[in-house]
Amino acid sequence: MKLRNTANRQASIAMGQYSGDEYVSVGEVPLPRADNLKRVSVLPLVFLIFYEVSGGPFGVEDAVGAAGPLLALLGFLVFPFIWSVPEALITAEMGTMFPENGGYVVWVSAALGPYWGFQQGWMKWLSGVIDNALYPVLFLDYWKSAIPALGGGLPRVLAVLALTIVLTYMNYRGLAIVGWLAVLLGIFSILPFVVMGLVGIPKLKPSRWLEVNLHDVDWNLYLNTLFWNLNYWDSISTLAGEVDNPKRTLPKALLYALILVVLGYFFPLLIGTGAVPVNRELWTDGYFSDIAKILGGVWLRWWIQGAAAMSNMGMFVAEMSSDSFQLLGMAERGMLPEFFAKRSRYGTPLIGILFSASGVLLLSWLSFQEIVAAENFLYCFGMILEFMAFVWLRIKHPAASRPYKIPMGTVGAILMCIPPTILICAVLALSTLKVFLVSMVAVVIGLVMQPSLKYVERKRWIKFSTSSDLPDLHGNIRNSNDPLID
């Protein structure tokens, strides 16, 4: 054995740089992992993040319809600095401090206790399942112009069911497969917009980008569309236990994915609003395929529609991976019954996948706007808890080992959280009464569910257990200058 001093861990690290030490931020016990399973490397992780956040410009059309070209373009330039960058930075710091499945549930539990950790898990899981219910809707919206039968009725119901079953099976087969599938789907989804851009450049009229009418803006739809398309950076944290060397891989992947996501939104919007006369009423789900037909012909339209289908497949499998591994991580922490920690022979969380798929099927009847508004509302509550946990751990444990640390002190951390918190308040304030009531019912269910599960545990009606391999969250957050014994 040897002694190693880790005082150099507290050096401020810029985005994309890392410390070279082993993970010891909350104890020295290795995390429970199946040794025969392949870990996720940087490239698949980049595209998993890409699909958990974005998946391409499919779904951004409503921003133009709600506010016009200028505000839509400005939104996708400015909004990332208000929301995406802070969320990605916090995910990089906290995800390397607690690199285990469960992600943000573990952060909140460490800072605020297991009760609020459970609430975080419930709200984020539910918002993720609601979000995932959107992708079959978007998939069918892009194909209904070519196949009108998919617009409604029994064919649409059967299509949603078949799509959900096929994509759920992919998740069952393994996270490594999902990661490399995301790479292939991502390349296929991005390429047609590059071609559309090249075809559309000669037809650009920059004056169209400046069109705006502040008296005719649907601010609720505008903000919800921006928020939905640029959040969920923290979702990748629930897979941290499956990542190869997460203290290095996670921050790097977040940086690359951030660049990819912003470019993937802004460039198609720049071409679509500049190369075709803007009719805001036409800018709804699936309109990019119509723009592709105008600029390049039927062949490009079919390519965009195919890319949309592939993109929605990628978003579905990435989101389901995050949701199901979150349930597995919560079970390993004793927050959920032990059977949620059960893995398939491929290393995937079998019960978590089944629960997440069932939720998708139950919610897939909702419309696009209802899904976006409902999941945004619940997601906002979860993000408030994340910001509180991040700031609290900075105050309470300033010297704890952070393999990646945002280069700012406690005051800077608090200031960084203020703009996204204001945005959260705006999204919540603009929600409709229906969305508010439904979301509050969901919140109340979580508040009651946790003590109910504890009662069931005390009565021993269902078995709960905490993995002995996991570090102690509440009694052993280690300082970076403590000597370690290897």
mmCIF file of C-alpha atoms in Angstrom, residues 133-300:
data_model
loop_
_atom_site.group_PDB
_atom_site.id
_atom_site.type_symbol
_atom_site.label_atom_id
_atom_site.label_comp_id
_atom_site.label_asym_id
_atom_site.label_seq_id
_atom_site.Cartn_x
_atom_site.Cartn_y
_atom_site.Cartn_z
ATOM 1 C CA ALA A 133 -43.690 9.784 -25.169
ATOM 2 C CA LEU A 134 -43.095 12.682 -27.557
ATOM 3 C CA TYR A 135 -40.803 10.827 -29.938
ATOM 4 C CA PRO A 136 -43.360 8.411 -31.398
ATOM 5 C CA VAL A 137 -45.604 11.487 -31.885
ATOM 6 C CA LEU A 138 -42.875 13.369 -33.762
ATOM 7 C CA PHE A 139 -41.974 10.236 -35.727
ATOM 8 C CA LEU A 140 -45.528 9.857 -37.000
ATOM 9 C CA ASP A 141 -45.962 13.603 -37.605
ATOM 10 C CA TYR A 142 -43.051 13.533 -40.045
ATOM 11 C CA TRP A 143 -44.440 10.523 -41.928
ATOM 12 C CA LYS A 144 -48.147 11.347 -41.985
ATOM 13 C CA SER A 145 -47.758 13.614 -45.049
ATOM 14 C CA ALA A 146 -46.338 10.655 -46.962
ATOM 15 C CA ILE A 147 -48.563 8.042 -45.283
ATOM 16 C CA PRO A 148 -51.869 9.778 -44.384
ATOM 17 C CA ALA A 149 -53.164 6.725 -42.483
ATOM 18 C CA LEU A 150 -50.631 7.490 -39.719
ATOM 19 C CA GLY A 151 -52.425 10.750 -38.966
ATOM 20 C CA GLY A 152 -54.855 9.123 -36.532
ATOM 21 C CA GLY A 153 -57.033 6.171 -35.646
ATOM 22 C CA LEU A 154 -56.040 2.542 -35.249
ATOM 23 C CA PRO A 155 -53.042 2.661 -37.665
ATOM 24 C CA ARG A 156 -51.455 5.417 -35.554
ATOM 25 C CA VAL A 157 -52.054 3.498 -32.310
ATOM 26 C CA LEU A 158 -50.534 0.323 -33.777
ATOM 27 C CA ALA A 159 -47.570 2.283 -35.152
ATOM 28 C CA VAL A 160 -46.843 3.813 -31.726
ATOM 29 C CA LEU A 161 -47.074 0.386 -30.085
ATOM 30 C CA ALA A 162 -44.781 -1.302 -32.640
ATOM 31 C CA LEU A 163 -42.213 1.492 -32.516
ATOM 32 C CA THR A 164 -42.115 1.447 -28.718
ATOM 33 C CA ILE A 165 -41.631 -2.333 -28.589
ATOM 34 C CA VAL A 166 -38.794 -2.346 -31.148
ATOM 35 C CA LEU A 167 -36.883 0.513 -29.509
ATOM 36 C CA THR A 168 -37.419 -0.892 -26.033
ATOM 37 C CA TYR A 169 -35.844 -4.155 -27.203
ATOM 38 C CA MET A 170 -32.775 -2.222 -28.401
ATOM 39 C CA ASN A 171 -32.382 -0.783 -24.907
ATOM 40 C CA TYR A 172 -32.673 -4.266 -23.458
ATOM 41 C CA ARG A 173 -29.805 -5.522 -25.623
ATOM 42 C CA GLY A 174 -27.189 -3.270 -24.034
ATOM 43 C CA LEU A 175 -25.985 0.300 -23.498
ATOM 44 C CA ALA A 176 -22.900 -0.160 -25.678
ATOM 45 C CA ILE A 177 -25.163 -1.091 -28.598
ATOM 46 C CA VAL A 178 -27.371 1.926 -27.884
ATOM 47 C CA GLY A 179 -24.310 4.200 -27.823
ATOM 48 C CA TRP A 180 -22.929 3.125 -31.189
ATOM 49 C CA LEU A 181 -26.427 3.066 -32.658
ATOM 50 C CA ALA A 182 -26.684 6.717 -31.557
ATOM 51 C CA VAL A 183 -23.464 7.501 -33.453
ATOM 52 C CA LEU A 184 -24.777 5.986 -36.701
ATOM 53 C CA LEU A 185 -28.221 7.551 -36.344
ATOM 54 C CA GLY A 186 -26.657 10.925 -35.509
ATOM 55 C CA ILE A 187 -24.529 10.987 -38.641
ATOM 56 C CA PHE A 188 -27.508 9.981 -40.788
ATOM 57 C CA SER A 189 -29.703 12.652 -39.157
ATOM 58 C CA ILE A 190 -27.217 15.508 -39.552
ATOM 59 C CA LEU A 191 -26.118 14.894 -43.161
ATOM 60 C CA PRO A 192 -29.340 15.921 -44.992
ATOM 61 C CA PHE A 193 -29.287 19.329 -43.265
ATOM 62 C CA VAL A 194 -25.729 19.862 -44.451
ATOM 63 C CA VAL A 195 -26.919 19.094 -47.990
ATOM 64 C CA MET A 196 -29.984 21.319 -47.544
ATOM 65 C CA GLY A 197 -27.695 24.125 -46.416
ATOM 66 C CA LEU A 198 -25.452 23.807 -49.455
ATOM 67 C CA VAL A 199 -28.464 23.781 -51.777
ATOM 68 C CA GLY A 200 -30.113 26.708 -49.987
ATOM 69 C CA ILE A 201 -27.134 29.090 -49.729
ATOM 70 C CA PRO A 202 -27.671 30.641 -53.205
ATOM 71 C CA LYS A 203 -31.317 31.362 -52.298
ATOM 72 C CA LEU A 204 -30.652 33.096 -48.969
ATOM 73 C CA LYS A 205 -32.142 36.525 -48.351
ATOM 74 C CA PRO A 206 -30.712 37.868 -45.056
ATOM 75 C CA SER A 207 -33.570 40.374 -44.682
ATOM 76 C CA ARG A 208 -35.885 37.460 -43.844
ATOM 77 C CA TRP A 209 -33.868 36.758 -40.703
ATOM 78 C CA LEU A 210 -34.838 40.162 -39.300
ATOM 79 C CA GLU A 211 -38.607 39.627 -39.450
ATOM 80 C CA VAL A 212 -40.193 40.140 -36.026
ATOM 81 C CA ASN A 213 -43.503 41.284 -34.563
ATOM 82 C CA LEU A 214 -43.327 41.630 -30.787
ATOM 83 C CA HIS A 215 -47.099 42.161 -30.615
ATOM 84 C CA ASP A 216 -47.719 38.721 -32.118
ATOM 85 C CA VAL A 217 -45.579 36.364 -30.043
ATOM 86 C CA ASP A 218 -46.791 33.265 -28.245
ATOM 87 C CA TRP A 219 -44.311 33.518 -25.378
ATOM 88 C CA ASN A 220 -45.488 30.326 -23.702
ATOM 89 C CA LEU A 221 -44.924 28.201 -26.814
ATOM 90 C CA TYR A 222 -41.694 30.051 -27.649
ATOM 91 C CA LEU A 223 -40.072 29.533 -24.233
ATOM 92 C CA ASN A 224 -41.300 25.955 -23.897
ATOM 93 C CA THR A 225 -39.901 25.092 -27.337
ATOM 94 C CA LEU A 226 -36.507 26.610 -26.516
ATOM 95 C CA PHE A 227 -36.457 25.008 -23.093
ATOM 96 C CA TRP A 228 -37.444 21.584 -24.345
ATOM 97 C CA ASN A 229 -34.863 21.615 -27.135
ATOM 98 C CA LEU A 230 -31.956 22.758 -24.954
ATOM 99 C CA ASN A 231 -32.375 20.956 -21.629
ATOM 100 C CA TYR A 232 -31.686 17.452 -20.263
ATOM 101 C CA TRP A 233 -27.895 17.869 -20.158
ATOM 102 C CA ASP A 234 -27.976 16.273 -16.719
ATOM 103 C CA SER A 235 -29.652 13.092 -17.998
ATOM 104 C CA ILE A 236 -26.324 11.549 -18.939
ATOM 105 C CA SER A 237 -25.332 11.573 -15.253
ATOM 106 C CA THR A 238 -27.653 8.644 -14.547
ATOM 107 C CA LEU A 239 -25.389 6.512 -16.767
ATOM 108 C CA ALA A 240 -22.131 7.594 -15.112
ATOM 109 C CA GLY A 241 -21.645 4.165 -13.588
ATOM 110 C CA GLU A 242 -21.524 2.661 -17.102
ATOM 111 C CA VAL A 243 -19.005 5.155 -18.533
ATOM 112 C CA ASP A 244 -15.369 4.302 -19.153
ATOM 113 C CA ASN A 245 -13.284 6.537 -16.822
ATOM 114 C CA PRO A 246 -16.103 9.046 -16.194
ATOM 115 C CA LYS A 247 -13.906 11.696 -14.546
ATOM 116 C CA ARG A 248 -12.192 12.239 -17.901
ATOM 117 C CA THR A 249 -14.800 11.116 -20.384
ATOM 118 C CA LEU A 250 -17.880 12.928 -19.064
ATOM 119 C CA PRO A 251 -16.640 16.579 -19.175
ATOM 120 C CA LYS A 252 -15.062 16.078 -22.596
ATOM 121 C CA ALA A 253 -18.218 14.513 -24.033
ATOM 122 C CA LEU A 254 -20.400 17.308 -22.624
ATOM 123 C CA LEU A 255 -18.229 19.956 -24.299
ATOM 124 C CA TYR A 256 -18.299 18.265 -27.708
ATOM 125 C CA ALA A 257 -22.034 17.596 -27.467
ATOM 126 C CA LEU A 258 -22.736 21.239 -26.545
ATOM 127 C CA ILE A 259 -21.039 22.449 -29.733
ATOM 128 C CA LEU A 260 -22.822 19.812 -31.827
ATOM 129 C CA VAL A 261 -26.262 20.640 -30.410
ATOM 130 C CA VAL A 262 -26.034 24.420 -30.885
ATOM 131 C CA LEU A 263 -24.767 24.098 -34.465
ATOM 132 C CA GLY A 264 -27.359 21.424 -35.182
ATOM 133 C CA TYR A 265 -30.143 23.874 -34.327
ATOM 134 C CA PHE A 266 -28.841 27.195 -35.575
ATOM 135 C CA PHE A 267 -27.613 26.215 -39.052
ATOM 136 C CA PRO A 268 -30.869 24.571 -40.272
ATOM 137 C CA LEU A 269 -32.906 27.475 -38.843
ATOM 138 C CA LEU A 270 -30.623 29.938 -40.635
ATOM 139 C CA ILE A 271 -31.148 28.156 -43.954
ATOM 140 C CA GLY A 272 -34.858 27.434 -43.485
ATOM 141 C CA THR A 273 -35.818 31.011 -42.566
ATOM 142 C CA GLY A 274 -33.471 32.666 -45.035
ATOM 143 C CA ALA A 275 -33.955 30.595 -48.194
ATOM 144 C CA VAL A 276 -37.783 30.325 -48.152
ATOM 145 C CA PRO A 277 -40.396 33.084 -47.640
ATOM 146 C CA VAL A 278 -41.508 32.913 -44.019
ATOM 147 C CA ASN A 279 -45.108 31.953 -43.344
ATOM 148 C CA ARG A 280 -45.298 31.476 -39.587
ATOM 149 C CA GLU A 281 -48.470 29.408 -39.777
ATOM 150 C CA LEU A 282 -46.584 26.730 -41.695
ATOM 151 C CA TRP A 283 -43.804 26.456 -39.128
ATOM 152 C CA THR A 284 -45.083 23.474 -37.142
ATOM 153 C CA ASP A 285 -43.828 19.928 -36.519
ATOM 154 C CA GLY A 286 -42.387 18.427 -39.692
ATOM 155 C CA TYR A 287 -42.057 21.651 -41.697
ATOM 156 C CA PHE A 288 -38.357 21.104 -42.420
ATOM 157 C CA SER A 289 -39.317 18.300 -44.791
ATOM 158 C CA ASP A 290 -41.447 20.765 -46.781
ATOM 159 C CA ILE A 291 -38.549 23.221 -46.900
ATOM 160 C CA ALA A 292 -36.303 20.410 -48.142
ATOM 161 C CA LYS A 293 -38.732 19.715 -50.995
ATOM 162 C CA ILE A 294 -38.821 23.416 -51.967
ATOM 163 C CA LEU A 295 -35.033 23.714 -51.981
ATOM 164 C CA GLY A 296 -33.891 20.332 -53.265
ATOM 165 C CA GLY A 297 -36.842 18.343 -54.487
ATOM 166 C CA VAL A 298 -38.713 15.227 -53.394
ATOM 167 C CA TRP A 299 -35.533 13.217 -52.836
ATOM 168 C CA LEU A 300 -34.290 15.655 -50.195
#
